[in-house]
Short mmCIF file of C-alpha atoms and ligand atoms in Angstrom, two decimals:
data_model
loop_
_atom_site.label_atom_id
_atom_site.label_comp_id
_atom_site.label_asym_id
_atom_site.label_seq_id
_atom_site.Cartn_x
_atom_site.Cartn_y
_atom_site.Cartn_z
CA UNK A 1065 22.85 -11.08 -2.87
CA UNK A 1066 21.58 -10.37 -6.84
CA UNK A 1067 23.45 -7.35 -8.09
CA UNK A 1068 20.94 -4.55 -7.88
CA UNK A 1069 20.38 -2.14 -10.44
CA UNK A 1070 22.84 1.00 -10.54
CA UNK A 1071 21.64 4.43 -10.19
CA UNK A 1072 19.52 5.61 -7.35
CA UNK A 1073 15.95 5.12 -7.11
CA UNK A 1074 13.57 8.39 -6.75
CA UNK A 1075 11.36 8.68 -3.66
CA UNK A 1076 9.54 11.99 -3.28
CA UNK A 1077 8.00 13.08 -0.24
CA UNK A 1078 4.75 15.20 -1.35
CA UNK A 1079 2.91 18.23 -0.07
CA UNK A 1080 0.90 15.94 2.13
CA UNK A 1081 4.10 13.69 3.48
CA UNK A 1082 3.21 10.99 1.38
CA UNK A 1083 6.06 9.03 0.23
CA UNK A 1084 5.26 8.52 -3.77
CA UNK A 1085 7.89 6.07 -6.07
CA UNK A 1086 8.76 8.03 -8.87
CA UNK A 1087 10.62 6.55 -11.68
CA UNK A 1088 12.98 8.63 -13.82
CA UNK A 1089 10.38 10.25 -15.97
CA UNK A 1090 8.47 11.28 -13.21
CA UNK A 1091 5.58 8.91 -13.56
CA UNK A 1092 4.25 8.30 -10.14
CA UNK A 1093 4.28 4.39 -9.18
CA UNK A 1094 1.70 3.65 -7.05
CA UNK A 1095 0.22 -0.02 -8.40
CA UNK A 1096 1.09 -3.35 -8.24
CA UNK A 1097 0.51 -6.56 -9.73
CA UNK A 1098 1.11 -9.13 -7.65
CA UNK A 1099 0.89 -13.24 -9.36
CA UNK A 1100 0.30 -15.69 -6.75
CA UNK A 1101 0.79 -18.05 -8.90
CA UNK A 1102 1.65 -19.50 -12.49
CA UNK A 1103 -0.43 -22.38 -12.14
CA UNK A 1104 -3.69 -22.60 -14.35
CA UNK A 1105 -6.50 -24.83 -14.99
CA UNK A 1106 -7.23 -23.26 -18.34
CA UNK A 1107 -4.85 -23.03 -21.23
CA UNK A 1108 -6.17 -19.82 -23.13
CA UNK A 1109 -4.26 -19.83 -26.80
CA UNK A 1110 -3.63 -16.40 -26.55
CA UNK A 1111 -1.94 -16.79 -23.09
CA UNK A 1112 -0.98 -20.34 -21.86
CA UNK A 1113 0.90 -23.09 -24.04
CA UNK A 1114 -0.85 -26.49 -24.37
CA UNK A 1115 1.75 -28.12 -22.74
CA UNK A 1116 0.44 -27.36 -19.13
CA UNK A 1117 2.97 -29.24 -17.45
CA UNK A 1118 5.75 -26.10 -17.58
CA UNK A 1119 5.33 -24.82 -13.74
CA UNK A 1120 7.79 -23.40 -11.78
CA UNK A 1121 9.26 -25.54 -9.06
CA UNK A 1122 7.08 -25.49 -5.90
CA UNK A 1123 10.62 -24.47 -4.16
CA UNK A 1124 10.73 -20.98 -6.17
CA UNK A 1125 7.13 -20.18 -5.66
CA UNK A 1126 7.01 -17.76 -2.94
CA UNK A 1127 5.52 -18.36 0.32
CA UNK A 1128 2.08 -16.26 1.80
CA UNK A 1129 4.57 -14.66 4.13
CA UNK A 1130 7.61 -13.65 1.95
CA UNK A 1131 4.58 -12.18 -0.74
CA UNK A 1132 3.33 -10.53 2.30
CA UNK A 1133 6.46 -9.05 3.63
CA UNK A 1134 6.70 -7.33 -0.14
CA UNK A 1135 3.60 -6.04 -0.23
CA UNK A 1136 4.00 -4.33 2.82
CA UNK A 1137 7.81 -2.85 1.73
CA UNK A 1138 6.09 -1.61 -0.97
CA UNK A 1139 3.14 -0.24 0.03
CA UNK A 1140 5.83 1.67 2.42
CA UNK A 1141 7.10 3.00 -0.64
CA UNK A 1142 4.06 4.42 -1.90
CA UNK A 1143 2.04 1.31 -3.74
CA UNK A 1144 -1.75 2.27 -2.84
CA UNK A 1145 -3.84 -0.13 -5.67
CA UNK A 1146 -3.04 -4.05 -5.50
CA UNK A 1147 -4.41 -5.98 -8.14
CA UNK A 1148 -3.52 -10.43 -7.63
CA UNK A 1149 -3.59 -12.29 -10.33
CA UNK A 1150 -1.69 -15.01 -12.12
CA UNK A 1151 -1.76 -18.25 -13.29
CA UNK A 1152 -5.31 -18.26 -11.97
CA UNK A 1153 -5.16 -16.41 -8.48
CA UNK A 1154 -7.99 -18.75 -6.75
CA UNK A 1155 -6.49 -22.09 -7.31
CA UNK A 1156 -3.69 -21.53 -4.91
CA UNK A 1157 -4.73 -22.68 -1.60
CA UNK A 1158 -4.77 -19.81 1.09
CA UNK A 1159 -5.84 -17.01 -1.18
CA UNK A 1160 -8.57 -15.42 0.98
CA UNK A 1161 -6.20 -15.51 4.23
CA UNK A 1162 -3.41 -13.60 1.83
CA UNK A 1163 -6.29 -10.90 0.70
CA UNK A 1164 -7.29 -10.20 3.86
CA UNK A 1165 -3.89 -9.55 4.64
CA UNK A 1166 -3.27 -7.73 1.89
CA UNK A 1167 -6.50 -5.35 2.69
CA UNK A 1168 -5.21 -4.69 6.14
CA UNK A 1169 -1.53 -3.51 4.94
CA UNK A 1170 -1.35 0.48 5.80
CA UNK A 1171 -1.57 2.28 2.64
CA UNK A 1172 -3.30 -0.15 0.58
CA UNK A 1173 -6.60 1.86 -0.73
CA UNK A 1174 -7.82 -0.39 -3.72
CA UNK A 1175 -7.40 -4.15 -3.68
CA UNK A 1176 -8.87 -6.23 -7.01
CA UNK A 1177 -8.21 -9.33 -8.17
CA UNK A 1178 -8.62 -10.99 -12.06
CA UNK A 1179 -9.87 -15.02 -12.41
CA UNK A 1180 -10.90 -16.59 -14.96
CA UNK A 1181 -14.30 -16.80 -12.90
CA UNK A 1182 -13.79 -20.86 -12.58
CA UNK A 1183 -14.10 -20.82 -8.73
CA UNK A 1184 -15.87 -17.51 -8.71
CA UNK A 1185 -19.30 -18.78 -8.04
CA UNK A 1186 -18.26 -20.03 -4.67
CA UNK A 1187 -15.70 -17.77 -3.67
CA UNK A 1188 -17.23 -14.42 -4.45
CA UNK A 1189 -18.88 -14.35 -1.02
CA UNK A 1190 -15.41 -14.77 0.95
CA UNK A 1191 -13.88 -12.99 -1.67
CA UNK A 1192 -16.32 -9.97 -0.77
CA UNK A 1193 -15.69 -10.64 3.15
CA UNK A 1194 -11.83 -11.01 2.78
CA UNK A 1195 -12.41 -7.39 1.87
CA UNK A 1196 -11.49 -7.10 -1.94
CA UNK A 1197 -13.05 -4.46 -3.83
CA UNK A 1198 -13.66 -5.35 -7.64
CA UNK A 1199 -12.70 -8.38 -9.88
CA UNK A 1200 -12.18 -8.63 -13.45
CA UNK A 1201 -13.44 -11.74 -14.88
CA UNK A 1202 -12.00 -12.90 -18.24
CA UNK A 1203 -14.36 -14.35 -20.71
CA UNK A 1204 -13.46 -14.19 -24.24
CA UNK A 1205 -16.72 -15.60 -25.65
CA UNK A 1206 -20.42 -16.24 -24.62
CA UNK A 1207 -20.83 -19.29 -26.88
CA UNK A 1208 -19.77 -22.08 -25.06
CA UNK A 1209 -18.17 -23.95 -27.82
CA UNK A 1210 -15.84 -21.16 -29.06
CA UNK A 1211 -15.74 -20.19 -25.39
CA UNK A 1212 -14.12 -24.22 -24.59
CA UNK A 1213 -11.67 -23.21 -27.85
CA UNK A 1214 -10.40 -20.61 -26.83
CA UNK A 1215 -9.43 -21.80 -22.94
CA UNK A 1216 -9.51 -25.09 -24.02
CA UNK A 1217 -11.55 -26.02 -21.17
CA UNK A 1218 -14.54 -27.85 -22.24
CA UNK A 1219 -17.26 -27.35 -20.14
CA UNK A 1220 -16.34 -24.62 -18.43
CA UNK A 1221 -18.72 -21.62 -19.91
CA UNK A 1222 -21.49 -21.95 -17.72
CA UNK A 1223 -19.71 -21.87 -14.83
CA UNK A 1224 -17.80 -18.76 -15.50
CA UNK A 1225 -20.75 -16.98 -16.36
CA UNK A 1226 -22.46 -17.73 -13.04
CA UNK A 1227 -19.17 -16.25 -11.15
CA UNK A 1228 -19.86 -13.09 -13.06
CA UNK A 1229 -23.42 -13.35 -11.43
CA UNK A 1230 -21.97 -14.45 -8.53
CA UNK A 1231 -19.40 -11.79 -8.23
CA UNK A 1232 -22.22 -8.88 -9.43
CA UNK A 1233 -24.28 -10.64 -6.11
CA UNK A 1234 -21.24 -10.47 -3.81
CA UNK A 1235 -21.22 -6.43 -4.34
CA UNK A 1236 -17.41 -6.86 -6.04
CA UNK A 1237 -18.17 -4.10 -8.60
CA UNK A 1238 -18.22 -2.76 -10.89
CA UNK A 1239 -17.40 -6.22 -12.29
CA UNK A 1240 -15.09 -5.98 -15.38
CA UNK A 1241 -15.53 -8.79 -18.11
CA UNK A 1242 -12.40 -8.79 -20.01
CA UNK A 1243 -12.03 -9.79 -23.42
CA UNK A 1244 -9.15 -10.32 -25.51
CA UNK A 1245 -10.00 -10.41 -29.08
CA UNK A 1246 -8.19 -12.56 -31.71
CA UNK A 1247 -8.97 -12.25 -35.50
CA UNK A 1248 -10.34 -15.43 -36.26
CA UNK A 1249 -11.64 -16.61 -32.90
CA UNK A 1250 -14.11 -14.26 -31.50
CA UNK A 1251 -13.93 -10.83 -33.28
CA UNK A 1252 -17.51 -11.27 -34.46
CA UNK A 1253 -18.77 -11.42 -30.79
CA UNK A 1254 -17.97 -7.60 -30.37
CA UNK A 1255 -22.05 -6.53 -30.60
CA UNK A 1256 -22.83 -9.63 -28.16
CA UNK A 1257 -19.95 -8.64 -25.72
CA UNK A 1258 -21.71 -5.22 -25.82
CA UNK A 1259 -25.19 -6.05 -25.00
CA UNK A 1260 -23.80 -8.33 -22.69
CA UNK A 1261 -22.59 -5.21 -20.59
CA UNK A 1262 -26.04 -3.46 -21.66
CA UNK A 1263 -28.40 -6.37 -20.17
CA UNK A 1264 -26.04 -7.09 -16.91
CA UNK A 1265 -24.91 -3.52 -16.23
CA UNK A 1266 -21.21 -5.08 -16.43
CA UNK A 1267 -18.51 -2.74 -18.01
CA UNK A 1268 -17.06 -5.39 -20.44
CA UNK A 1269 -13.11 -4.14 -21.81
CA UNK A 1270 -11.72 -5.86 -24.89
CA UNK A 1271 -7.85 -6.16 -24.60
CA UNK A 1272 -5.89 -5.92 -27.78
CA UNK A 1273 -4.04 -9.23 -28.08
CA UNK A 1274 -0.39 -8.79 -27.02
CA UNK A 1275 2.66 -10.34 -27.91
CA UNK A 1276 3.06 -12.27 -24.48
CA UNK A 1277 1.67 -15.88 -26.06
CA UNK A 1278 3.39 -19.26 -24.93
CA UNK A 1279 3.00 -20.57 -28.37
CA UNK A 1280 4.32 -17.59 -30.12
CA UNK A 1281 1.43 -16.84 -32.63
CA UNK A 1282 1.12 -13.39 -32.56
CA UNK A 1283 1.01 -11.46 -35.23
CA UNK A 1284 -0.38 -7.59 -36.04
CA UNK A 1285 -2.95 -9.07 -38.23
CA UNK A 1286 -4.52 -10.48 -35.18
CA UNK A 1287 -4.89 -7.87 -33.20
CA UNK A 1288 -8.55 -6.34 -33.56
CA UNK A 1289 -7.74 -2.27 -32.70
CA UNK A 1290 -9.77 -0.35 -30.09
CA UNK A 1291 -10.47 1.98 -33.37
CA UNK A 1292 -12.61 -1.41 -35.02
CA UNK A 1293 -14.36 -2.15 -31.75
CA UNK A 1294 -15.29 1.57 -31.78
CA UNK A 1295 -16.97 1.76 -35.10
CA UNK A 1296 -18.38 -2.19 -34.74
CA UNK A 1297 -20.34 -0.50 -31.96
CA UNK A 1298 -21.24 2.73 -31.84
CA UNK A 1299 -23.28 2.61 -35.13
CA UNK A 1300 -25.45 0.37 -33.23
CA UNK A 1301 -25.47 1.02 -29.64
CA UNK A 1302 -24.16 4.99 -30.02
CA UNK A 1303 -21.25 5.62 -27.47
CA UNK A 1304 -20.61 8.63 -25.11
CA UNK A 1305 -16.59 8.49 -24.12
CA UNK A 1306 -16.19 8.48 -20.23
CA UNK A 1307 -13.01 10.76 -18.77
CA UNK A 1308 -10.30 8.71 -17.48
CA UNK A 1309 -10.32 8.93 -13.30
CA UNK A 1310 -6.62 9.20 -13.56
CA UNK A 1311 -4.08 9.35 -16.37
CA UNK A 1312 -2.67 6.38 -15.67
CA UNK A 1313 -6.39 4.40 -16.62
CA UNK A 1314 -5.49 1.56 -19.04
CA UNK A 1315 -8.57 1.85 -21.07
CA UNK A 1316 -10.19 4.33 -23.06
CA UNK A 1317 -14.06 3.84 -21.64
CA UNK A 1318 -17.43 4.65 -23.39
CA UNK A 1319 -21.07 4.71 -21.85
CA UNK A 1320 -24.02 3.78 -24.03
CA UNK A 1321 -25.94 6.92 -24.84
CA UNK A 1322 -29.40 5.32 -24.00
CA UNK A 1323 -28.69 3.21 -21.08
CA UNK A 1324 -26.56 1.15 -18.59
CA UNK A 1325 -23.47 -0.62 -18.79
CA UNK A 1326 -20.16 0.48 -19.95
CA UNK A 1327 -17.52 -0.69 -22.19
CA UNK A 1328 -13.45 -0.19 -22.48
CA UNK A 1329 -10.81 -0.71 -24.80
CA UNK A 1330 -6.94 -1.42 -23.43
CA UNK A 1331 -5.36 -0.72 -26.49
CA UNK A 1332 -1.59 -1.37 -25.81
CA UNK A 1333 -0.56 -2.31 -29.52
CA UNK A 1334 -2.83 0.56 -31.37
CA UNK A 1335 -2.79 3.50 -28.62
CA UNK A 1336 -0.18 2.81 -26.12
CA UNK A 1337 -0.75 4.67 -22.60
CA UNK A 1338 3.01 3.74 -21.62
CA UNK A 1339 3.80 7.66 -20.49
CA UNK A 1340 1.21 7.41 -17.53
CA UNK A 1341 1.65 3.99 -16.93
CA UNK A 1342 1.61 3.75 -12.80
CA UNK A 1343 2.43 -0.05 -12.73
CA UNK A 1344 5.31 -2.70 -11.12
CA UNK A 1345 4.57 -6.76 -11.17
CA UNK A 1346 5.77 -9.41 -8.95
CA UNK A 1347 5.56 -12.53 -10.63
CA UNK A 1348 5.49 -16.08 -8.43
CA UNK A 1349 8.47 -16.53 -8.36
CA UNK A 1350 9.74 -13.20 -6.78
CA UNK A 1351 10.60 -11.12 -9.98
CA UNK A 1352 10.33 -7.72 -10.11
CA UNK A 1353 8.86 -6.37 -13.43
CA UNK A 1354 8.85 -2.79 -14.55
CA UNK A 1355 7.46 -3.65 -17.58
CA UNK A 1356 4.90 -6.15 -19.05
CA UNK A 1357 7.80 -6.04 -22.08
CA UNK A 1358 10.18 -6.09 -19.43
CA UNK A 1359 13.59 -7.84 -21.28
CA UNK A 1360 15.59 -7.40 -17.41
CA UNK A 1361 13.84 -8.44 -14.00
CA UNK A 1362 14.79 -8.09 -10.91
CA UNK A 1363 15.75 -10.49 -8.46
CA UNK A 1364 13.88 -9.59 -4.94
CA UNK A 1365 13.05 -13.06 -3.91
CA UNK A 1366 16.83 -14.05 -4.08
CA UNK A 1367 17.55 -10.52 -2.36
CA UNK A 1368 14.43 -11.27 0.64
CA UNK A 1369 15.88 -15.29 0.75
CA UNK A 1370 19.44 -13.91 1.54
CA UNK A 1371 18.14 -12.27 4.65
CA UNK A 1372 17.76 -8.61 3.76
CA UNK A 1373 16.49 -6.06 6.03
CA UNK A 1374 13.24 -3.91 4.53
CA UNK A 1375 15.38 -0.67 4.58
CA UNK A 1376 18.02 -2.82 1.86
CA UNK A 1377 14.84 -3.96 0.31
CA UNK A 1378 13.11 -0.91 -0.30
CA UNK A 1379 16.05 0.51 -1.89
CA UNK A 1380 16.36 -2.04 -4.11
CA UNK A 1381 13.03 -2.01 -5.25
CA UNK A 1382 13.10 1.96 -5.34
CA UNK A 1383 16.71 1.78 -7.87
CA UNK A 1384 14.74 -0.87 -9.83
CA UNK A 1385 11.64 1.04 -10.30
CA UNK A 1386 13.89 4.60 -11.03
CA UNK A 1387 14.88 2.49 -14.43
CA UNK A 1388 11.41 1.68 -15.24
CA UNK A 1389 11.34 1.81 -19.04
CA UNK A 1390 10.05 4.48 -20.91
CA UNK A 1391 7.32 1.98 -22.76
CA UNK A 1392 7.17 -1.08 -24.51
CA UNK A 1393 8.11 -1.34 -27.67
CA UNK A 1394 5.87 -3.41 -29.97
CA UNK A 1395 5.14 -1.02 -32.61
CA UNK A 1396 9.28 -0.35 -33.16
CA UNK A 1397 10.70 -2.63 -35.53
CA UNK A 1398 13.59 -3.98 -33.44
CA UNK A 1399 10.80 -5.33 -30.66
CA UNK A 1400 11.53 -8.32 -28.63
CA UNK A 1401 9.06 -10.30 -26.91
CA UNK A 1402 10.37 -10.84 -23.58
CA UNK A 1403 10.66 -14.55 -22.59
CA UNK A 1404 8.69 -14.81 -19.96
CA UNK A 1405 4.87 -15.12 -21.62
CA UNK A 1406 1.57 -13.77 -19.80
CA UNK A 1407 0.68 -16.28 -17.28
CA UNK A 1408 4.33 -16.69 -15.90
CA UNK A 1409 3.71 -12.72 -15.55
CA UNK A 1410 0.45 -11.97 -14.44
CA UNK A 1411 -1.78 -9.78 -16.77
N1 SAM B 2338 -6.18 -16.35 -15.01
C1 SAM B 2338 -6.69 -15.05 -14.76
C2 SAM B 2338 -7.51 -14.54 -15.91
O1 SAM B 2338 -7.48 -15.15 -16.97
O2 SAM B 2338 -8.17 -13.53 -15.74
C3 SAM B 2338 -5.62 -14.05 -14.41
C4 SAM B 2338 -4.33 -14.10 -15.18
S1 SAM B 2338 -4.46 -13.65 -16.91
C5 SAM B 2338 -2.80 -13.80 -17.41
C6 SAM B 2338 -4.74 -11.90 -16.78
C7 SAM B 2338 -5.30 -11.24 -17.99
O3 SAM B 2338 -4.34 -11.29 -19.03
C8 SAM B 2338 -6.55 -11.88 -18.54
O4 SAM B 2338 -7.57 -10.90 -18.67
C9 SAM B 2338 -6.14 -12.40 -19.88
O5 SAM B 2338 -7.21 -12.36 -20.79
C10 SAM B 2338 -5.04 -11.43 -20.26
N2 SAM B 2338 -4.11 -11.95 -21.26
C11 SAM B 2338 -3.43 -13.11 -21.25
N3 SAM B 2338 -2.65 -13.23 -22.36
C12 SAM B 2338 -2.83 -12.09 -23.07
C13 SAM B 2338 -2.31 -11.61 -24.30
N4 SAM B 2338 -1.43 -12.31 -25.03
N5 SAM B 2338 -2.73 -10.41 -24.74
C14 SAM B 2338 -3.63 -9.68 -24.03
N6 SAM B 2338 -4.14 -10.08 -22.86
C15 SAM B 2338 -3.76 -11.28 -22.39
FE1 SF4 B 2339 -5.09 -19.10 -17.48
FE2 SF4 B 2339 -5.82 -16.56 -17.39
FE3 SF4 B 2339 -3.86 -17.33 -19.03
FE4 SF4 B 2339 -6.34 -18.08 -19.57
S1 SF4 B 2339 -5.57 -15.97 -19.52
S2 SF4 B 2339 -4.51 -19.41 -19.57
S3 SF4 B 2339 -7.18 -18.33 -17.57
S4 SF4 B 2339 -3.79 -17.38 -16.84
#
């Protein structure tokens, strides 16, 4: 059995008898991000290496059931918001079966999922019936040859675009369109990505580029702030800000004054949200993350594999999430990017 982390985790029975994780400063943990996978058939530069031959063995991947048996040990703990993801979530066979399973899980309240919108146009309808709620679909450019640089995925623009359609149809909204921005690539497309959310009612969030790239390119002088995108827009299209639903709301959102849509910024680098964060990750390969920086995982597929009981489980879990870290730590000059790079993760 994997030595498990040392000091006790916190679980706090609220007013209501609602068992809540806590971690040690008191930041309620209530979401997970489950990757299904680390397989991809794009290779995003900002995410994936071109080498796309680096998978983990089929052996380590874990099964439908063992995922399953987590995600119901944790939603006993208090997880209430899944979100799947990967590697591309839809490419790994048995996907709908494992989110209708997911939606029936007691305590489960919010279940999304994030594609690259590839197999979106003819999933979103079992997608929809599986029972998920929302999707996020990333698209990093509407011009489809800077759209086929960036994934390097020739030929694949049109097709995303009509799984956003698809999705919107399929009532899994409010459909996100997420955009990471990279100097150089596609920072010019900011006014496009925003009358893209004006013309389709989408709510389109640009993601400050992190450093969680295979290939190890990024730098500060990439990342295009939340602050830019702000004044790049709101000169034009003038910008109401939107209250957060709950702290622990990645991005910072803004309605158009005049009209529909909506757009968000998930500024990590330039305003970091770490002391609401609510979040835990499982990657593929049955690693507990407390962190998207995470430097230490933890080892619950080894611990589930050995033949644990859920009660040895959930402590575990609860002892690994009670030394969450306080935040990441890009902006400190001593910052390490963890090994493990975005798609082995699960964004
Ligand atoms: N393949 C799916 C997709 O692309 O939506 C799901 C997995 S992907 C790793 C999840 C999210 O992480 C995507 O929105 C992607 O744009 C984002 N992402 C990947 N690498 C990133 C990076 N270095 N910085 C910021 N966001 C990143
Ligand atoms: Fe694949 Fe998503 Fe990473 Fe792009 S961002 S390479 S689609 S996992």
């Amino acid at each position: 059995m994997p030595a498990g982390p040392s000091r006790a985790g916190s679980l706090a029975i609220t007013a209501g008898e609602e068992i809540m994780l806590k971690d040690s400063y008191g930041r309620d943990i209530h979401d997970l991000r489950i990757s299904v996978t680390d397989r991809c058939n794009f290779r995003c530069v900002y995410c994936k290496s071109a080498d796309s031959k680096n998978y983990f063995p089929h052996k380590d991947l874990l099964g439908w059931d063992e995922l399953m048996r987590l995600a119901r040990v944790m939603a006993g703990l208090g997880i209430r918001k899944v979100r799947v993801t990967g590697g591309e979530p839809l490419l790994r066979p048995g996907i709908i079966d494992f989110l209708s399973g997911l939606k029936q899980i007691k305590g489960i309240r919010d279940l999304a999922l994030t594609t690259n919108g590839y197999l979106l146009g003819q999933m979103a309808g079992e997608l929809a019936m599986a029972g998920v709620h929302r999707v996020n679909v990333s698209m990093d450019s509407s011009d489809p040859d800077r759209f086929a640089a960036i994934t390097r995925a020739p030929g694949s623009f049109e097709r995303v675009m009509q799984g956003v359609d698809a999705a919107v149809e399929a009532g899994l909204g409010p459909v996100k369109v997420n955009v990471v921005l990279v100097r150089g690539f596609n920072e010019g497309e900011i006014l496009g990505f925003a009358e893209l959310a004006r013309t389709k009612n989408l709510i389109v969030r640009f993601i400050e580029f992190m450093p969680l790239d295979a290939d190890h390119n990024w730098d500060r002088s990439l990342v295009v702030t939340a602050r830019e995108i702000f004044e790049t827009i709101h000169p034009v299209f003038p910008l109401d800000e939107v209250p957060r639903r709950e702290a622990s709301e990645t991005a910072l959102r803004y309605r158009f004054k005049d009209g529909k849509g909506e757009i968000g910024m998930v500024a990590p680098v330039s305003n970091p949200f770490c002391g609401a964060c609510s979040r835990i990750r499982l990657t593929a390969d049955g690693k507990l993350r407390t962190c998207l920086f995470s430097l230490e995982e933890y080892d619950v597929a080894g611990l589930l594999r050995n033949g644990a009981n859920d009660s040895t489980m959930e402590e575990y879990i609860s002892r690994a999430v009670d030394k969450k870290e306080r935040g990441h730590r890009i902006n400190e000059p001593d910052f390490v990017q963890p090994s493990r790079t975005m798609v082995y993760i699960g964004g």
